[in-house]
GROMACS .gro file of C-alpha atoms in nm:
model
  446
    1UNK     CA    1   2.600   1.556  -2.885
    2UNK     CA    2   2.878   1.885  -2.731
    3UNK     CA    3   2.842   1.891  -2.305
    4UNK     CA    4   2.718   2.226  -2.419
    5UNK     CA    5   2.399   2.066  -2.485
    6UNK     CA    6   2.110   1.946  -2.236
    7UNK     CA    7   1.781   1.854  -2.167
    8UNK     CA    8   1.622   1.804  -1.880
    9UNK     CA    9   1.400   1.500  -1.901
   10UNK     CA   10   1.086   1.737  -1.811
   11UNK     CA   11   1.147   1.919  -2.051
   12UNK     CA   12   1.106   1.636  -2.330
   13UNK     CA   13   0.752   1.581  -2.198
   14UNK     CA   14   0.735   1.966  -2.198
   15UNK     CA   15   0.877   2.122  -2.515
   16UNK     CA   16   0.946   1.948  -2.860
   17UNK     CA   17   1.211   2.199  -3.060
   18UNK     CA   18   1.118   2.408  -3.364
   19UNK     CA   19   1.281   2.662  -3.561
   20UNK     CA   20   1.149   2.926  -3.390
   21UNK     CA   21   1.202   2.811  -3.038
   22UNK     CA   22   1.017   2.516  -2.805
   23UNK     CA   23   0.709   2.502  -2.841
   24UNK     CA   24   0.467   2.366  -2.575
   25UNK     CA   25   0.350   2.011  -2.603
   26UNK     CA   26  -0.019   1.855  -2.476
   27UNK     CA   27  -0.056   1.800  -2.163
   28UNK     CA   28  -0.227   1.413  -2.114
   29UNK     CA   29  -0.524   1.408  -1.819
   30UNK     CA   30  -0.338   1.176  -1.694
   31UNK     CA   31  -0.023   1.391  -1.649
   32UNK     CA   32  -0.263   1.707  -1.542
   33UNK     CA   33  -0.392   1.518  -1.256
   34UNK     CA   34  -0.081   1.342  -1.135
   35UNK     CA   35   0.075   1.769  -1.176
   36UNK     CA   36  -0.229   1.856  -0.962
   37UNK     CA   37  -0.293   1.614  -0.641
   38UNK     CA   38  -0.295   1.839  -0.443
   39UNK     CA   39  -0.530   2.093  -0.588
   40UNK     CA   40  -0.780   1.839  -0.651
   41UNK     CA   41  -0.856   1.666  -0.360
   42UNK     CA   42  -0.837   1.995  -0.126
   43UNK     CA   43  -1.092   2.078  -0.415
   44UNK     CA   44  -1.314   1.866  -0.358
   45UNK     CA   45  -1.310   1.833   0.018
   46UNK     CA   46  -1.377   2.251   0.032
   47UNK     CA   47  -1.638   2.190  -0.094
   48UNK     CA   48  -1.801   1.877   0.092
   49UNK     CA   49  -1.681   2.124   0.386
   50UNK     CA   50  -1.819   2.442   0.221
   51UNK     CA   51  -2.167   2.219   0.213
   52UNK     CA   52  -2.182   2.069   0.546
   53UNK     CA   53  -2.081   2.456   0.694
   54UNK     CA   54  -2.329   2.639   0.480
   55UNK     CA   55  -2.555   2.430   0.468
   56UNK     CA   56  -2.732   2.289   0.805
   57UNK     CA   57  -3.011   2.074   0.566
   58UNK     CA   58  -2.764   1.932   0.408
   59UNK     CA   59  -2.566   1.787   0.671
   60UNK     CA   60  -2.700   1.470   0.719
   61UNK     CA   61  -2.600   1.374   0.385
   62UNK     CA   62  -2.221   1.540   0.458
   63UNK     CA   63  -2.123   1.452   0.837
   64UNK     CA   64  -2.072   1.078   0.741
   65UNK     CA   65  -1.752   1.308   0.537
   66UNK     CA   66  -1.603   1.371   0.788
   67UNK     CA   67  -1.727   1.154   1.118
   68UNK     CA   68  -1.768   0.841   1.209
   69UNK     CA   69  -2.160   0.722   1.180
   70UNK     CA   70  -2.316   0.562   1.367
   71UNK     CA   71  -2.261   0.517   1.656
   72UNK     CA   72  -2.417   0.330   1.981
   73UNK     CA   73  -2.445   0.654   2.286
   74UNK     CA   74  -2.572   0.460   2.572
   75UNK     CA   75  -2.327   0.141   2.488
   76UNK     CA   76  -1.986   0.407   2.380
   77UNK     CA   77  -1.988   0.199   2.061
   78UNK     CA   78  -2.013   0.166   1.670
   79UNK     CA   79  -2.128  -0.042   1.460
   80UNK     CA   80  -2.109   0.004   1.092
   81UNK     CA   81  -2.261  -0.025   0.782
   82UNK     CA   82  -2.273   0.200   0.436
   83UNK     CA   83  -2.256   0.532   0.532
   84UNK     CA   84  -1.870   0.483   0.603
   85UNK     CA   85  -1.816   0.435   0.277
   86UNK     CA   86  -1.842   0.857   0.295
   87UNK     CA   87  -1.539   0.848   0.541
   88UNK     CA   88  -1.361   0.555   0.302
   89UNK     CA   89  -1.420   0.815  -0.025
   90UNK     CA   90  -1.310   1.118   0.231
   91UNK     CA   91  -0.990   0.950   0.370
   92UNK     CA   92  -0.867   0.853  -0.015
   93UNK     CA   93  -0.892   1.197  -0.091
   94UNK     CA   94  -0.716   1.291   0.232
   95UNK     CA   95  -0.459   1.062   0.186
   96UNK     CA   96  -0.387   1.156  -0.155
   97UNK     CA   97  -0.340   1.566  -0.071
   98UNK     CA   98  -0.133   1.448   0.216
   99UNK     CA   99   0.100   1.226   0.035
  100UNK     CA  100   0.208   1.465  -0.260
  101UNK     CA  101   0.268   1.715  -0.044
  102UNK     CA  102   0.477   1.519   0.177
  103UNK     CA  103   0.658   1.442  -0.179
  104UNK     CA  104   0.721   1.696  -0.327
  105UNK     CA  105   0.684   1.925  -0.043
  106UNK     CA  106   0.855   1.787   0.249
  107UNK     CA  107   1.110   1.505   0.188
  108UNK     CA  108   1.237   1.561  -0.161
  109UNK     CA  109   1.319   1.916  -0.076
  110UNK     CA  110   1.482   1.764   0.286
  111UNK     CA  111   1.682   1.483   0.045
  112UNK     CA  112   1.784   1.792  -0.229
  113UNK     CA  113   1.979   1.933   0.116
  114UNK     CA  114   2.138   1.602   0.194
  115UNK     CA  115   2.318   1.630  -0.141
  116UNK     CA  116   2.072   1.400  -0.401
  117UNK     CA  117   1.980   1.466  -0.708
  118UNK     CA  118   1.684   1.535  -0.862
  119UNK     CA  119   1.609   1.116  -0.928
  120UNK     CA  120   1.749   1.000  -0.618
  121UNK     CA  121   1.536   1.330  -0.416
  122UNK     CA  122   1.181   1.110  -0.546
  123UNK     CA  123   1.296   0.845  -0.499
  124UNK     CA  124   1.383   0.875  -0.104
  125UNK     CA  125   1.066   1.138  -0.101
  126UNK     CA  126   0.829   0.808  -0.216
  127UNK     CA  127   1.053   0.577   0.033
  128UNK     CA  128   0.966   0.831   0.286
  129UNK     CA  129   0.604   0.873   0.225
  130UNK     CA  130   0.584   0.471   0.262
  131UNK     CA  131   0.808   0.486   0.597
  132UNK     CA  132   0.570   0.757   0.713
  133UNK     CA  133   0.218   0.565   0.654
  134UNK     CA  134   0.328   0.234   0.769
  135UNK     CA  135   0.480   0.294   1.017
  136UNK     CA  136   0.255   0.518   1.169
  137UNK     CA  137  -0.091   0.306   1.129
  138UNK     CA  138   0.138  -0.014   1.239
  139UNK     CA  139   0.184   0.173   1.565
  140UNK     CA  140  -0.185   0.212   1.586
  141UNK     CA  141  -0.219  -0.182   1.486
  142UNK     CA  142  -0.010  -0.257   1.711
  143UNK     CA  143  -0.173  -0.102   1.982
  144UNK     CA  144  -0.517  -0.212   1.936
  145UNK     CA  145  -0.381  -0.562   1.893
  146UNK     CA  146  -0.130  -0.544   2.255
  147UNK     CA  147  -0.435  -0.472   2.402
  148UNK     CA  148  -0.665  -0.684   2.324
  149UNK     CA  149  -0.788  -1.023   2.454
  150UNK     CA  150  -0.662  -1.172   2.198
  151UNK     CA  151  -0.296  -1.094   2.184
  152UNK     CA  152  -0.061  -1.382   2.128
  153UNK     CA  153  -0.404  -1.622   2.089
  154UNK     CA  154  -0.543  -1.662   1.727
  155UNK     CA  155  -0.758  -1.899   1.915
  156UNK     CA  156  -0.934  -1.642   2.070
  157UNK     CA  157  -1.014  -1.405   1.761
  158UNK     CA  158  -1.304  -1.621   1.704
  159UNK     CA  159  -1.441  -1.618   2.028
  160UNK     CA  160  -1.688  -1.289   2.033
  161UNK     CA  161  -1.833  -1.378   1.681
  162UNK     CA  162  -2.047  -1.211   1.555
  163UNK     CA  163  -2.087  -0.902   1.781
  164UNK     CA  164  -2.060  -0.623   1.587
  165UNK     CA  165  -1.975  -0.381   1.764
  166UNK     CA  166  -1.609  -0.197   1.789
  167UNK     CA  167  -1.453   0.092   1.907
  168UNK     CA  168  -1.385   0.434   1.773
  169UNK     CA  169  -0.980   0.376   1.735
  170UNK     CA  170  -1.057   0.038   1.560
  171UNK     CA  171  -1.333   0.121   1.301
  172UNK     CA  172  -1.097   0.459   1.220
  173UNK     CA  173  -0.824   0.185   1.194
  174UNK     CA  174  -0.978   0.014   0.985
  175UNK     CA  175  -1.165   0.238   0.763
  176UNK     CA  176  -0.733   0.414   0.749
  177UNK     CA  177  -0.626   0.139   0.528
  178UNK     CA  178  -0.921   0.063   0.394
  179UNK     CA  179  -0.916   0.465   0.241
  180UNK     CA  180  -0.523   0.359   0.212
  181UNK     CA  181  -0.633   0.057  -0.093
  182UNK     CA  182  -0.791   0.231  -0.272
  183UNK     CA  183  -0.591   0.585  -0.323
  184UNK     CA  184  -0.338   0.351  -0.423
  185UNK     CA  185  -0.576   0.213  -0.696
  186UNK     CA  186  -0.576   0.514  -0.783
  187UNK     CA  187  -0.200   0.577  -0.777
  188UNK     CA  188  -0.103   0.300  -0.982
  189UNK     CA  189  -0.300   0.395  -1.306
  190UNK     CA  190  -0.258   0.794  -1.293
  191UNK     CA  191   0.155   0.758  -1.260
  192UNK     CA  192   0.332   0.586  -1.466
  193UNK     CA  193   0.271   0.186  -1.591
  194UNK     CA  194   0.568  -0.020  -1.330
  195UNK     CA  195   0.605  -0.411  -1.479
  196UNK     CA  196   0.463  -0.522  -1.119
  197UNK     CA  197   0.148  -0.307  -1.227
  198UNK     CA  198  -0.074  -0.593  -1.281
  199UNK     CA  199   0.106  -0.790  -0.949
  200UNK     CA  200  -0.017  -0.453  -0.774
  201UNK     CA  201  -0.326  -0.428  -0.882
  202UNK     CA  202  -0.467  -0.814  -0.822
  203UNK     CA  203  -0.264  -0.717  -0.390
  204UNK     CA  204  -0.450  -0.404  -0.386
  205UNK     CA  205  -0.779  -0.565  -0.491
  206UNK     CA  206  -0.778  -0.855  -0.300
  207UNK     CA  207  -0.651  -0.679   0.008
  208UNK     CA  208  -0.955  -0.427  -0.073
  209UNK     CA  209  -1.144  -0.690  -0.139
  210UNK     CA  210  -1.086  -0.912   0.227
  211UNK     CA  211  -1.087  -0.574   0.499
  212UNK     CA  212  -1.492  -0.447   0.299
  213UNK     CA  213  -1.584  -0.812   0.354
  214UNK     CA  214  -1.463  -0.905   0.631
  215UNK     CA  215  -1.555  -0.594   0.790
  216UNK     CA  216  -1.921  -0.569   0.722
  217UNK     CA  217  -1.941  -0.957   0.832
  218UNK     CA  218  -1.790  -0.865   1.177
  219UNK     CA  219  -1.436  -1.023   1.175
  220UNK     CA  220  -1.266  -0.716   1.271
  221UNK     CA  221  -0.963  -0.931   1.557
  222UNK     CA  222  -0.859  -1.119   1.177
  223UNK     CA  223  -0.787  -0.787   1.009
  224UNK     CA  224  -0.673  -0.632   1.230
  225UNK     CA  225  -0.394  -0.878   1.237
  226UNK     CA  226  -0.387  -0.949   0.882
  227UNK     CA  227  -0.282  -0.608   0.878
  228UNK     CA  228  -0.035  -0.550   1.203
  229UNK     CA  229   0.160  -0.874   0.998
  230UNK     CA  230   0.142  -0.671   0.698
  231UNK     CA  231   0.254  -0.358   0.809
  232UNK     CA  232   0.558  -0.399   0.970
  233UNK     CA  233   0.735  -0.556   0.587
  234UNK     CA  234   0.600  -0.275   0.431
  235UNK     CA  235   0.732   0.013   0.668
  236UNK     CA  236   1.083  -0.203   0.717
  237UNK     CA  237   1.183  -0.156   0.377
  238UNK     CA  238   1.119   0.192   0.284
  239UNK     CA  239   1.343   0.260   0.587
  240UNK     CA  240   1.589   0.046   0.445
  241UNK     CA  241   1.576   0.210   0.082
  242UNK     CA  242   1.603   0.531   0.209
  243UNK     CA  243   1.905   0.429   0.447
  244UNK     CA  244   2.041   0.383   0.110
  245UNK     CA  245   1.950   0.659  -0.057
  246UNK     CA  246   2.203   0.829   0.182
  247UNK     CA  247   2.449   0.663   0.163
  248UNK     CA  248   2.439   0.466   0.507
  249UNK     CA  249   2.569   0.203   0.330
  250UNK     CA  250   2.678  -0.021   0.686
  251UNK     CA  251   2.279   0.062   0.886
  252UNK     CA  252   2.136  -0.002   0.551
  253UNK     CA  253   2.300  -0.391   0.484
  254UNK     CA  254   2.139  -0.454   0.878
  255UNK     CA  255   1.804  -0.278   0.804
  256UNK     CA  256   1.761  -0.459   0.475
  257UNK     CA  257   1.855  -0.819   0.678
  258UNK     CA  258   1.584  -0.765   0.911
  259UNK     CA  259   1.310  -0.638   0.679
  260UNK     CA  260   1.399  -1.016   0.522
  261UNK     CA  261   1.462  -1.138   0.868
  262UNK     CA  262   1.060  -1.009   0.984
  263UNK     CA  263   0.970  -1.100   0.652
  264UNK     CA  264   0.997  -1.465   0.641
  265UNK     CA  265   0.867  -1.520   1.025
  266UNK     CA  266   0.520  -1.227   0.947
  267UNK     CA  267   0.391  -1.318   0.609
  268UNK     CA  268   0.504  -1.725   0.615
  269UNK     CA  269   0.529  -1.808   0.975
  270UNK     CA  270   0.306  -1.587   1.210
  271UNK     CA  271   0.077  -1.531   0.819
  272UNK     CA  272   0.020  -1.962   0.810
  273UNK     CA  273  -0.008  -2.004   1.113
  274UNK     CA  274  -0.292  -1.760   1.160
  275UNK     CA  275  -0.488  -1.886   0.820
  276UNK     CA  276  -0.441  -2.274   1.004
  277UNK     CA  277  -0.659  -2.158   1.318
  278UNK     CA  278  -0.917  -2.016   1.049
  279UNK     CA  279  -0.935  -2.363   0.942
  280UNK     CA  280  -0.855  -2.549   1.257
  281UNK     CA  281  -1.040  -2.277   1.565
  282UNK     CA  282  -1.325  -2.190   1.346
  283UNK     CA  283  -1.599  -2.440   1.378
  284UNK     CA  284  -1.472  -2.524   1.657
  285UNK     CA  285  -1.547  -2.199   1.839
  286UNK     CA  286  -1.828  -2.077   1.558
  287UNK     CA  287  -2.154  -2.285   1.579
  288UNK     CA  288  -2.228  -2.333   1.140
  289UNK     CA  289  -2.546  -2.162   1.160
  290UNK     CA  290  -2.744  -1.802   1.086
  291UNK     CA  291  -2.705  -1.555   1.355
  292UNK     CA  292  -2.960  -1.201   1.413
  293UNK     CA  293  -2.813  -0.918   1.337
  294UNK     CA  294  -2.929  -0.707   1.602
  295UNK     CA  295  -2.858  -0.942   1.862
  296UNK     CA  296  -2.583  -1.194   1.750
  297UNK     CA  297  -2.816  -1.475   1.879
  298UNK     CA  298  -2.827  -1.790   1.668
  299UNK     CA  299  -3.174  -1.806   1.485
  300UNK     CA  300  -3.059  -2.099   1.312
  301UNK     CA  301  -2.851  -2.320   1.329
  302UNK     CA  302  -2.894  -2.411   0.942
  303UNK     CA  303  -2.581  -2.247   0.792
  304UNK     CA  304  -2.728  -2.250   0.411
  305UNK     CA  305  -3.025  -2.037   0.374
  306UNK     CA  306  -3.207  -1.982   0.060
  307UNK     CA  307  -2.954  -2.035  -0.166
  308UNK     CA  308  -2.628  -1.795  -0.206
  309UNK     CA  309  -2.843  -1.458  -0.070
  310UNK     CA  310  -2.723  -1.517   0.274
  311UNK     CA  311  -2.379  -1.437   0.150
  312UNK     CA  312  -2.500  -1.134   0.081
  313UNK     CA  313  -2.810  -1.045   0.345
  314UNK     CA  314  -2.486  -0.863   0.537
  315UNK     CA  315  -2.356  -0.624   0.234
  316UNK     CA  316  -2.781  -0.477   0.248
  317UNK     CA  317  -2.801  -0.423   0.573
  318UNK     CA  318  -2.693  -0.422   0.903
  319UNK     CA  319  -3.019  -0.643   1.085
  320UNK     CA  320  -3.012  -0.883   0.828
  321UNK     CA  321  -2.922  -1.220   0.967
  322UNK     CA  322  -2.497  -1.358   0.980
  323UNK     CA  323  -2.416  -1.707   0.859
  324UNK     CA  324  -2.111  -1.893   0.904
  325UNK     CA  325  -2.073  -2.283   0.720
  326UNK     CA  326  -1.772  -2.423   0.602
  327UNK     CA  327  -1.854  -2.204   0.180
  328UNK     CA  328  -1.813  -1.889   0.436
  329UNK     CA  329  -1.471  -2.024   0.578
  330UNK     CA  330  -1.333  -2.096   0.265
  331UNK     CA  331  -1.396  -1.750   0.056
  332UNK     CA  332  -1.231  -1.607   0.274
  333UNK     CA  333  -0.946  -1.869   0.340
  334UNK     CA  334  -0.897  -1.871  -0.038
  335UNK     CA  335  -0.826  -1.464  -0.023
  336UNK     CA  336  -0.598  -1.551   0.233
  337UNK     CA  337  -0.439  -1.789   0.055
  338UNK     CA  338  -0.417  -1.591  -0.243
  339UNK     CA  339  -0.191  -1.271  -0.056
  340UNK     CA  340   0.026  -1.542   0.037
  341UNK     CA  341   0.075  -1.714  -0.280
  342UNK     CA  342   0.122  -1.292  -0.431
  343UNK     CA  343   0.392  -1.238  -0.098
  344UNK     CA  344   0.600  -1.612  -0.157
  345UNK     CA  345   0.598  -1.480  -0.538
  346UNK     CA  346   0.813  -1.193  -0.415
  347UNK     CA  347   0.949  -1.365  -0.130
  348UNK     CA  348   1.086  -1.613  -0.342
  349UNK     CA  349   1.225  -1.274  -0.581
  350UNK     CA  350   1.450  -1.181  -0.323
  351UNK     CA  351   1.597  -1.446  -0.192
  352UNK     CA  352   1.670  -1.545  -0.598
  353UNK     CA  353   1.862  -1.178  -0.571
  354UNK     CA  354   2.036  -1.325  -0.225
  355UNK     CA  355   2.139  -1.641  -0.404
  356UNK     CA  356   2.314  -1.475  -0.672
  357UNK     CA  357   2.530  -1.285  -0.379
  358UNK     CA  358   2.624  -1.572  -0.216
  359UNK     CA  359   2.683  -1.811  -0.551
  360UNK     CA  360   2.805  -1.577  -0.806
  361UNK     CA  361   2.885  -1.238  -0.582
  362UNK     CA  362   2.657  -1.049  -0.867
  363UNK     CA  363   2.306  -1.014  -0.785
  364UNK     CA  364   2.001  -0.998  -1.105
  365UNK     CA  365   1.650  -0.790  -1.047
  366UNK     CA  366   1.466  -1.009  -1.167
  367UNK     CA  367   1.207  -0.799  -1.188
  368UNK     CA  368   1.329  -0.459  -1.270
  369UNK     CA  369   1.468  -0.280  -1.598
  370UNK     CA  370   1.625   0.028  -1.442
  371UNK     CA  371   1.938   0.017  -1.490
  372UNK     CA  372   2.245   0.230  -1.608
  373UNK     CA  373   1.986   0.517  -1.600
  374UNK     CA  374   2.080   0.878  -1.675
  375UNK     CA  375   1.904   1.183  -1.523
  376UNK     CA  376   1.936   1.494  -1.845
  377UNK     CA  377   1.874   1.833  -1.692
  378UNK     CA  378   1.924   2.157  -1.848
  379UNK     CA  379   1.731   2.418  -2.004
  380UNK     CA  380   1.621   2.610  -2.324
  381UNK     CA  381   1.821   2.865  -2.492
  382UNK     CA  382   1.664   3.203  -2.559
  383UNK     CA  383   1.748   3.119  -2.952
  384UNK     CA  384   1.562   2.833  -2.997
  385UNK     CA  385   1.812   2.565  -2.892
  386UNK     CA  386   1.851   2.359  -2.611
  387UNK     CA  387   2.115   2.305  -2.372
  388UNK     CA  388   2.247   1.946  -2.251
  389UNK     CA  389   2.395   1.762  -2.020
  390UNK     CA  390   2.382   1.424  -1.869
  391UNK     CA  391   2.416   1.339  -1.589
  392UNK     CA  392   2.418   0.910  -1.362
  393UNK     CA  393   2.117   0.891  -1.194
  394UNK     CA  394   2.118   0.887  -0.902
  395UNK     CA  395   2.103   0.486  -0.710
  396UNK     CA  396   1.949   0.459  -1.086
  397UNK     CA  397   2.007   0.024  -1.025
  398UNK     CA  398   1.860  -0.198  -0.787
  399UNK     CA  399   1.852  -0.445  -0.686
  400UNK     CA  400   1.566  -0.525  -0.498
  401UNK     CA  401   1.216  -0.307  -0.668
  402UNK     CA  402   0.992  -0.116  -0.422
  403UNK     CA  403   0.697  -0.266  -0.643
  404UNK     CA  404   0.553  -0.493  -0.382
  405UNK     CA  405   0.588  -0.491  -0.011
  406UNK     CA  406   0.901  -0.358  -0.139
  407UNK     CA  407   1.043  -0.326  -0.491
  408UNK     CA  408   1.138   0.033  -0.652
  409UNK     CA  409   0.880   0.217  -0.771
  410UNK     CA  410   0.926   0.491  -1.064
  411UNK     CA  411   0.690   0.800  -1.029
  412UNK     CA  412   0.518   1.057  -1.362
  413UNK     CA  413   0.527   1.309  -1.167
  414UNK     CA  414   0.619   1.599  -1.524
  415UNK     CA  415   0.996   1.421  -1.561
  416UNK     CA  416   1.080   1.163  -1.792
  417UNK     CA  417   1.412   0.973  -1.784
  418UNK     CA  418   1.621   0.833  -2.121
  419UNK     CA  419   1.810   0.502  -1.979
  420UNK     CA  420   2.045   0.232  -2.102
  421UNK     CA  421   1.927  -0.101  -2.028
  422UNK     CA  422   2.143  -0.366  -1.984
  423UNK     CA  423   2.070  -0.689  -1.869
  424UNK     CA  424   1.979  -0.628  -1.579
  425UNK     CA  425   2.295  -0.705  -1.275
  426UNK     CA  426   2.454  -0.505  -1.092
  427UNK     CA  427   2.790  -0.676  -0.988
  428UNK     CA  428   2.932  -0.701  -0.638
  429UNK     CA  429   3.303  -0.712  -0.534
  430UNK     CA  430   3.362  -1.088  -0.560
  431UNK     CA  431   3.634  -1.099  -0.265
  432UNK     CA  432   3.274  -0.927  -0.055
  433UNK     CA  433   3.112  -1.157   0.133
  434UNK     CA  434   3.041  -1.002   0.457
  435UNK     CA  435   2.671  -0.943   0.503
  436UNK     CA  436   2.594  -1.155   0.173
  437UNK     CA  437   2.199  -1.063   0.250
  438UNK     CA  438   2.209  -0.724   0.404
  439UNK     CA  439   2.392  -0.625   0.126
  440UNK     CA  440   2.099  -0.649  -0.090
  441UNK     CA  441   1.960  -0.320  -0.253
  442UNK     CA  442   2.223  -0.113  -0.024
  443UNK     CA  443   2.570  -0.150  -0.246
  444UNK     CA  444   2.596   0.072  -0.460
  445UNK     CA  445   2.644   0.016  -0.856
  446UNK     CA  446   2.968  -0.046  -0.992
   0.00000   0.00000   0.00000
């Protein structure tokens, strides 16, 4: 290969060389969806909005897409119901469009202006979107928690159950969080599959199932606390990665050290205190039995009516009885413990990297094979030949992978990459033992 030869990664997916010049390659449906996320999402929302405004008779059916349902004017509160599903759908579509717009039209151009190459700018843009979303939604969740009666008191979370009313802000917060999880399930399937695909899929399915079930059962308070404990970590790691891509090494060292500390405190101390509170305080605060779905008064001390049908009664209608017993308690506990198990797996991988830095002076990423990645950039020439120019990918090797609440993600946006795969080791200067944990993910590979 001569120095004149260069082909962009994107064109590897678009052109196939021939004697008569480059020939267009057929685009797959997945690639088409990825490249048209803004158009698809906005078209669907625009059609719904047009039907809502042009046909007043359809407004009872279209209105739930655009505003919260089940508002009680006399009490100035909301309750839940099946029409909330429509709001989740429209919010997921809106988040898809906003994400694509923010990455492609705002964050990526800013990254290129900051001097990053194409691959680095894409990665920074993706991390920027994560930081934007989680920073905003965590602030809302923390505001709700800070101004609640259960602030710094896990036992108080259960005192008002099974009261169904909730504020408009709390309802919006929970439904947007659920919409984001649904949107993330869509993203990991249409974009290029990553090594931690099934871990992330399990995480999103467990979290969305837990959040939706807790919402229907009226566990708004515990949902608020769990999301706050989770979201702060998902905000800190992208922030540290952004500092890395911008080559603010010292700031990244500090940010990543803060990330690891906050992860441990929130996900392995406070989170465990929360599920222990469920195990210990729920029987004390909630009398086992069945309650009216209308006025929340106990109607039976028997918490196991009609075999297992009682489990799904709140899903079938708000007026149906809602029961509490050991089985229901352990169902929710099992979901929470499953999330704790995934967090332990991810944190173990991060600690393993830290241990490698301390003991050997180098770190091995146990999850990512993105090392020695080479970006291919270039263009097709008029005579049908192609100009090739390979250049090192910016921040191609990464110690910590962004896939879990924090491991390096790649995406398919019509681009591809050629990489020489190594053994996943990122060497560090043996003499550099300062800020051992903070260096992980921040030092540029040598």
